[in-house]
Coordinates of C-alpha atoms in Angstrom, one line a residue:
M1 CA 132.5 100.1 93.8
T2 CA 134.2 98.7 97.4
L3 CA 130.7 98.4 99.6
A4 CA 131.6 100.0 103.3
I5 CA 130.9 96.9 105.1
A6 CA 134.1 95.6 103.5
E7 CA 136.2 98.9 103.8
L8 CA 135.5 98.3 107.7
M9 CA 137.0 94.9 107.1
A10 CA 139.8 95.6 105.3
G11 CA 142.1 96.6 108.1
G12 CA 141.2 93.4 110.0
P13 CA 138.7 93.1 112.9
P14 CA 137.7 96.5 113.9
S15 CA 137.2 98.0 116.9
P16 CA 134.2 98.2 118.8
E17 CA 134.3 102.5 118.5
A18 CA 135.4 101.7 114.7
I19 CA 131.9 99.7 114.3
D20 CA 130.1 102.2 116.4
R21 CA 131.4 104.8 114.0
F22 CA 130.2 102.8 111.0
L23 CA 126.6 102.1 112.3
T24 CA 126.0 106.2 113.6
S25 CA 127.6 107.4 110.2
H26 CA 125.0 104.9 108.0
S27 CA 121.3 104.1 107.6
F28 CA 120.6 100.5 107.3
P29 CA 120.2 98.8 105.0
L30 CA 122.7 100.1 103.4
V31 CA 122.0 100.4 99.9
E32 CA 125.0 101.0 97.7
G33 CA 123.9 100.5 93.9
P34 CA 122.4 97.1 93.4
S35 CA 123.7 96.1 96.8
V36 CA 122.0 96.1 99.8
T37 CA 124.1 95.3 103.2
F38 CA 122.3 94.2 106.4
V39 CA 123.8 94.1 109.4
Y40 CA 122.9 93.4 113.0
R41 CA 125.1 93.8 116.3
G42 CA 124.6 92.0 119.0
Q43 CA 125.5 88.1 120.7
A44 CA 124.2 84.9 119.1
D45 CA 124.8 81.9 117.6
A46 CA 123.6 83.0 114.1
V47 CA 121.7 85.2 112.6
N48 CA 119.7 85.1 109.3
L49 CA 117.5 87.2 106.8
K50 CA 113.8 85.7 106.9
H51 CA 111.6 86.7 104.3
M52 CA 108.7 86.0 101.2
V53 CA 110.4 86.5 97.8
Y54 CA 109.7 84.0 95.6
G55 CA 112.6 82.7 94.0
L56 CA 115.2 83.0 96.9
P57 CA 115.9 80.8 99.9
S58 CA 113.4 81.9 102.1
M59 CA 116.2 82.1 104.9
Q60 CA 119.8 84.0 104.4
P61 CA 122.6 83.3 106.9
F62 CA 124.5 86.4 108.1
R63 CA 128.1 86.0 108.6
R64 CA 129.8 87.1 111.8
L65 CA 132.8 89.8 111.6
E66 CA 135.6 87.6 113.3
G67 CA 136.2 89.0 117.0
T68 CA 133.3 91.2 117.1
D69 CA 129.4 90.8 117.8
L70 CA 128.9 92.6 114.1
W71 CA 127.0 90.5 111.8
H72 CA 126.3 91.4 108.2
L73 CA 124.9 89.9 104.6
V74 CA 124.6 91.1 101.1
L75 CA 122.1 90.8 99.0
E76 CA 121.7 92.6 95.3
L77 CA 118.5 93.9 95.1
P78 CA 117.2 94.9 91.5
E79 CA 116.2 98.7 90.6
R80 CA 113.1 100.0 92.8
S81 CA 112.7 96.7 94.4
R82 CA 111.0 96.6 98.1
V83 CA 110.9 93.5 100.1
E84 CA 109.8 92.8 103.9
Y85 CA 111.8 90.8 106.1
K86 CA 112.1 90.0 109.6
L87 CA 115.7 88.9 111.7
E88 CA 115.9 85.6 113.4
V89 CA 118.4 85.7 115.8
V90 CA 119.5 82.3 117.2
A91 CA 121.0 82.1 120.9
N92 CA 121.5 78.9 123.0
G93 CA 119.4 76.9 120.0
T94 CA 116.6 79.1 119.8
G95 CA 115.5 81.1 117.0
M96 CA 113.7 84.3 117.9
W97 CA 111.9 86.6 114.8
I98 CA 112.8 90.4 115.5
E99 CA 112.1 93.5 113.1
D100 CA 115.2 95.0 112.5
P101 CA 116.6 97.3 115.3
L102 CA 118.5 99.2 112.7
N103 CA 115.8 99.9 110.1
P104 CA 113.1 102.2 110.8
H105 CA 110.9 101.3 107.8
R106 CA 108.2 99.4 109.0
S107 CA 105.1 98.1 107.5
R108 CA 101.9 96.4 109.2
D109 CA 99.5 94.0 108.1
P110 CA 96.9 91.5 109.9
F111 CA 99.6 89.3 111.2
G112 CA 102.2 91.8 112.4
T113 CA 104.7 94.1 111.6
N114 CA 107.5 94.0 109.2
S115 CA 111.1 95.4 108.5
V116 CA 111.0 96.9 104.7
A117 CA 114.0 97.2 102.7
H118 CA 113.9 99.6 99.7
G119 CA 116.2 99.2 96.6
A120 CA 117.9 101.7 95.1
G121 CA 115.2 104.3 93.5
Y122 CA 112.3 102.9 95.4
A123 CA 110.5 106.1 97.3
V124 CA 107.0 105.7 99.1
P125 CA 104.7 107.5 96.7
E126 CA 104.1 111.2 97.9
W127 CA 100.6 110.5 96.8
T128 CA 100.1 107.7 99.5
L129 CA 100.7 110.9 102.1
E130 CA 98.2 112.5 104.0
D131 CA 98.1 116.1 101.7
P132 CA 97.0 119.0 104.0
D133 CA 95.4 121.0 100.7
A134 CA 93.2 117.2 99.7
R135 CA 89.8 117.5 101.8
R136 CA 89.0 114.7 103.7
G137 CA 86.2 112.4 102.3
T138 CA 83.7 111.0 105.3
L139 CA 83.7 107.6 106.5
R140 CA 80.3 106.2 107.4
E141 CA 79.3 102.9 108.9
A142 CA 76.4 100.8 107.8
V143 CA 74.9 97.5 108.3
I144 CA 73.1 95.7 105.4
P145 CA 70.9 92.5 106.1
S146 CA 71.8 89.9 104.1
A147 CA 69.8 86.8 103.5
A148 CA 72.4 85.7 100.7
L149 CA 75.3 85.5 103.7
G150 CA 72.6 84.6 106.8
R151 CA 73.8 87.5 108.7
D152 CA 73.9 91.6 109.2
A153 CA 77.0 92.7 106.8
H154 CA 78.9 95.2 108.1
V155 CA 80.3 98.2 105.4
T156 CA 82.1 101.2 105.5
L157 CA 81.3 104.0 103.2
Y158 CA 83.5 106.5 102.1
L159 CA 82.3 109.4 100.7
P160 CA 83.9 111.8 99.0
A161 CA 84.4 115.5 100.7
R162 CA 82.2 117.7 98.1
L163 CA 79.4 114.6 97.8
R164 CA 75.9 116.5 96.3
P165 CA 72.7 114.9 96.2
T166 CA 71.6 115.8 93.1
R167 CA 74.7 114.6 91.0
R168 CA 75.5 111.0 90.4
Y169 CA 78.7 109.3 91.4
P170 CA 80.5 106.1 90.0
L171 CA 80.6 103.2 92.8
L172 CA 83.7 101.1 94.2
V173 CA 83.1 98.1 96.1
V174 CA 86.5 96.9 98.2
H175 CA 86.9 93.4 99.4
D176 CA 88.8 93.4 102.9
G177 CA 88.0 97.0 103.3
G178 CA 88.8 97.4 106.6
D179 CA 92.7 96.1 105.7
Y180 CA 92.9 98.5 102.9
L181 CA 91.8 101.4 105.4
H182 CA 94.2 100.2 107.9
Y183 CA 97.0 99.0 105.7
A184 CA 97.0 100.2 102.5
S185 CA 96.0 104.0 103.3
I186 CA 93.1 103.9 100.7
Q187 CA 91.1 107.1 102.2
T188 CA 94.7 108.8 102.2
V189 CA 94.8 107.1 98.9
L190 CA 91.3 108.5 97.6
D191 CA 91.2 111.8 99.1
N192 CA 94.5 112.7 97.3
L193 CA 93.4 111.2 93.8
I194 CA 90.2 113.1 93.6
H195 CA 91.4 116.7 95.1
R196 CA 94.1 116.0 92.1
L197 CA 91.5 115.8 89.5
E198 CA 93.1 112.1 88.7
M199 CA 90.3 110.2 89.8
A200 CA 86.4 110.1 89.5
E201 CA 84.8 112.0 93.0
T202 CA 83.7 108.1 93.8
V203 CA 81.6 106.7 96.6
V204 CA 83.5 103.4 98.3
A205 CA 81.6 101.0 100.0
L206 CA 84.9 99.0 102.0
S207 CA 83.3 95.6 102.8
H208 CA 84.3 93.6 106.0
P209 CA 84.1 89.7 105.7
V210 CA 84.1 87.3 108.5
E211 CA 85.5 84.4 107.0
R212 CA 87.3 85.3 104.1
L213 CA 88.8 81.9 103.4
A214 CA 84.9 81.2 102.6
E215 CA 83.4 83.6 101.3
Y216 CA 85.7 84.7 98.6
P217 CA 86.4 81.7 96.6
N218 CA 84.0 81.7 94.4
N219 CA 81.2 81.6 96.6
P220 CA 77.8 81.9 95.2
D221 CA 76.4 83.1 98.1
H222 CA 79.0 86.0 98.4
A223 CA 78.3 86.9 95.1
R224 CA 74.5 86.9 95.4
F225 CA 75.4 89.6 98.3
M226 CA 77.1 91.9 96.3
A227 CA 75.5 91.9 93.1
E228 CA 71.5 91.2 94.4
E229 CA 71.7 92.6 98.1
L230 CA 74.9 95.3 98.5
V231 CA 75.0 97.4 95.3
P232 CA 71.1 97.7 94.7
W233 CA 71.1 99.0 98.9
L234 CA 73.6 101.3 98.1
E235 CA 71.9 102.7 94.6
S236 CA 68.6 103.1 96.5
E237 CA 70.8 105.0 99.5
L238 CA 72.9 107.2 97.4
P239 CA 73.4 109.3 94.6
L240 CA 75.2 106.7 92.2
Q241 CA 75.3 106.3 88.5
G242 CA 73.7 103.0 88.5
T243 CA 75.4 101.9 85.4
P244 CA 78.0 99.1 84.4
E245 CA 80.6 101.6 83.8
G246 CA 80.3 103.4 87.1
R247 CA 80.5 100.4 89.3
C248 CA 83.7 98.8 90.2
L249 CA 84.7 95.7 91.8
M250 CA 88.2 95.7 93.5
G251 CA 90.3 93.3 96.0
A252 CA 93.7 91.4 96.6
S253 CA 94.7 88.0 96.7
F254 CA 91.3 85.9 97.6
G255 CA 89.6 89.3 97.4
A256 CA 90.7 89.4 93.7
V257 CA 89.4 85.8 93.2
A258 CA 85.9 87.2 94.7
S259 CA 86.2 90.1 92.4
L260 CA 86.5 88.1 89.3
S261 CA 83.9 85.1 90.2
T262 CA 81.1 87.5 90.9
A263 CA 81.6 89.1 87.9
W264 CA 81.6 86.1 86.3
R265 CA 78.5 85.0 87.8
Y266 CA 77.0 88.7 87.4
P267 CA 78.7 89.2 83.7
G268 CA 78.0 93.3 82.6
M269 CA 77.1 94.6 86.4
F270 CA 80.2 95.6 87.2
G271 CA 82.0 97.0 83.9
R272 CA 85.4 97.9 86.0
L273 CA 87.1 94.8 87.8
L274 CA 90.5 96.0 90.2
L275 CA 92.7 92.5 90.9
Q276 CA 95.6 92.5 92.9
S277 CA 97.9 89.7 93.6
G278 CA 94.8 87.6 92.8
S279 CA 95.2 84.0 94.5
F280 CA 94.1 82.6 90.9
A281 CA 95.5 79.1 91.3
F282 CA 95.1 76.7 88.7
T283 CA 95.8 73.0 87.3
D284 CA 96.9 71.7 84.3
I285 CA 97.2 68.5 85.7
G286 CA 97.0 66.8 88.6
R287 CA 95.9 68.2 92.1
S288 CA 96.9 71.6 93.3
E289 CA 99.6 71.8 96.1
R290 CA 98.2 75.0 97.5
G291 CA 96.1 73.2 100.2
P292 CA 92.1 73.1 101.1
A293 CA 91.6 76.7 101.1
F294 CA 92.5 76.8 97.4
E295 CA 90.5 73.9 96.3
P296 CA 87.2 75.7 95.2
V297 CA 89.8 79.0 93.8
V298 CA 91.0 76.0 91.3
R299 CA 88.1 74.6 90.1
F300 CA 86.8 78.1 89.2
V301 CA 89.6 79.3 87.7
N302 CA 90.2 75.8 85.9
E303 CA 86.2 76.6 84.1
F304 CA 86.8 80.0 83.4
R305 CA 89.8 78.7 81.7
S306 CA 88.2 76.7 79.9
R307 CA 85.2 78.7 78.8
P308 CA 87.0 82.0 78.9
A309 CA 84.2 85.1 78.8
A310 CA 83.8 88.7 78.9
V311 CA 82.4 89.6 81.9
S312 CA 83.4 93.4 82.4
E313 CA 84.5 96.0 80.2
R314 CA 87.9 97.2 81.6
L315 CA 90.6 95.1 84.1
F316 CA 93.2 96.8 85.9
V317 CA 95.5 93.8 87.0
S318 CA 98.5 93.9 88.9
C319 CA 101.2 91.6 91.0
G320 CA 104.4 91.8 92.3
V321 CA 107.4 89.6 90.8
Y322 CA 108.7 88.2 94.0
E323 CA 105.1 86.7 94.9
S324 CA 104.7 83.1 94.2
L325 CA 101.4 84.1 92.1
I326 CA 103.6 85.6 89.3
Y327 CA 103.1 82.9 87.6
E328 CA 99.2 82.2 87.6
N329 CA 98.5 86.3 87.1
R330 CA 100.7 86.6 84.0
S331 CA 99.2 83.0 82.9
L332 CA 95.7 85.2 83.2
V333 CA 96.0 88.3 81.7
P334 CA 96.1 86.7 77.9
L335 CA 93.2 85.0 78.6
L336 CA 91.2 87.9 80.0
Q337 CA 92.8 89.7 76.9
S338 CA 91.5 86.9 74.4
T339 CA 87.8 87.4 75.7
G340 CA 87.7 91.5 74.2
M341 CA 87.8 93.1 77.3
E342 CA 90.6 96.1 77.7
V343 CA 93.3 94.7 79.9
R344 CA 95.9 96.7 81.7
Y345 CA 98.8 94.8 83.4
V346 CA 101.6 95.8 85.9
E347 CA 103.7 94.5 87.5
A348 CA 106.4 95.7 90.6
R349 CA 109.3 94.5 92.6
D350 CA 107.9 93.7 95.4
G351 CA 105.6 91.0 96.9
H352 CA 102.4 89.7 98.1
N353 CA 101.8 92.7 100.9
W354 CA 99.2 95.6 101.5
E355 CA 102.2 98.3 100.4
N356 CA 102.6 96.6 97.0
W357 CA 98.8 97.4 96.4
R358 CA 98.5 100.6 97.9
D359 CA 101.5 101.4 95.5
R360 CA 99.5 100.2 92.7
L361 CA 96.3 102.2 93.5
R362 CA 97.0 104.8 91.3
D363 CA 97.6 103.5 88.4
G364 CA 94.1 101.2 88.6
L365 CA 91.7 103.7 90.0
S366 CA 92.8 106.7 87.6
W367 CA 92.4 104.3 84.5
L368 CA 89.2 102.4 85.4
L369 CA 87.7 105.9 87.0
P370 CA 89.1 108.5 85.3
G371 CA 88.8 112.2 86.4
P372 CA 88.8 115.1 84.7
L373 CA 92.5 115.6 84.6
W374 CA 92.7 112.0 82.5
M375 CA 89.8 112.6 80.7
I376 CA 91.0 115.7 79.0
Y377 CA 94.4 114.9 78.5
E378 CA 94.3 111.0 78.1

């Protein structure tokens, strides 16, 4: 296959009019089989692609078409890849990071906005988009006084649309609940999966940390809050099942560490765990190079590895193959399985970001908290 950028260059430096036609007749990044062409047009000393794909240099230089102001870079991306990135435009010795002006796809996270490249075969899952036929659940704010944390804890409650006080519902507790709401569309996902009967009608408690890097890495105060304060309060206030199989704890990154370490401190209390891109750093020799924030994580994971034990019944674990944490997650899965816990592990061609975690919610939630559809057919 001759790439479109090669055809543009075939007759020598293209005219400004030919570049205009090239830009208006394609969408960018331009996906042609496994090749993805990134393009930038403008005066600059250099243009670089900046990304976080583990295994590739984090900076990929563009090439300028001689005699023009058009810059380009061709990367090979496996099918169904999804890559978040920015462009660095260098002028007069100063580099400025910008979103790709030719790419309409954006993702958001607590640090800002990134452009997103979709490899061949990737599409935003339709079940993450609002369905007018799906009844919307209700969000309600709650404040729980916490002796364990030494402060009032803010929790957002998701109540399914057909909540009835005479029934009993499973409970899903979500670390970083505000981020899952804002960046992973979790309310829409819950509405859709419940509407389609793929997931049980579930009450969801979306927690909001104050200092997550202190609260989440195997902190006994946080675990005590979850197990001895938050869950008992929820089960006293709402029509919940109150059984291990009716309690699921989930989180991403450090939130996954908090989920596993809480279950480890309270074995058998949470019968379901959903762990996304867990920051499960460990060492076999020497010190971890991941920095001080990971030190309590390393101590916890090393201890868990030395004494693996069943802490739950069913675990869903996912990780992106473009994350630096893929090695740690792949290493942890067989250890979890060795304890007799039922473990399902999924990888995706994606990175450490909220839309990766959004795209895995259907697999995880419908397996851990199945609705009538899967109860019948699976």
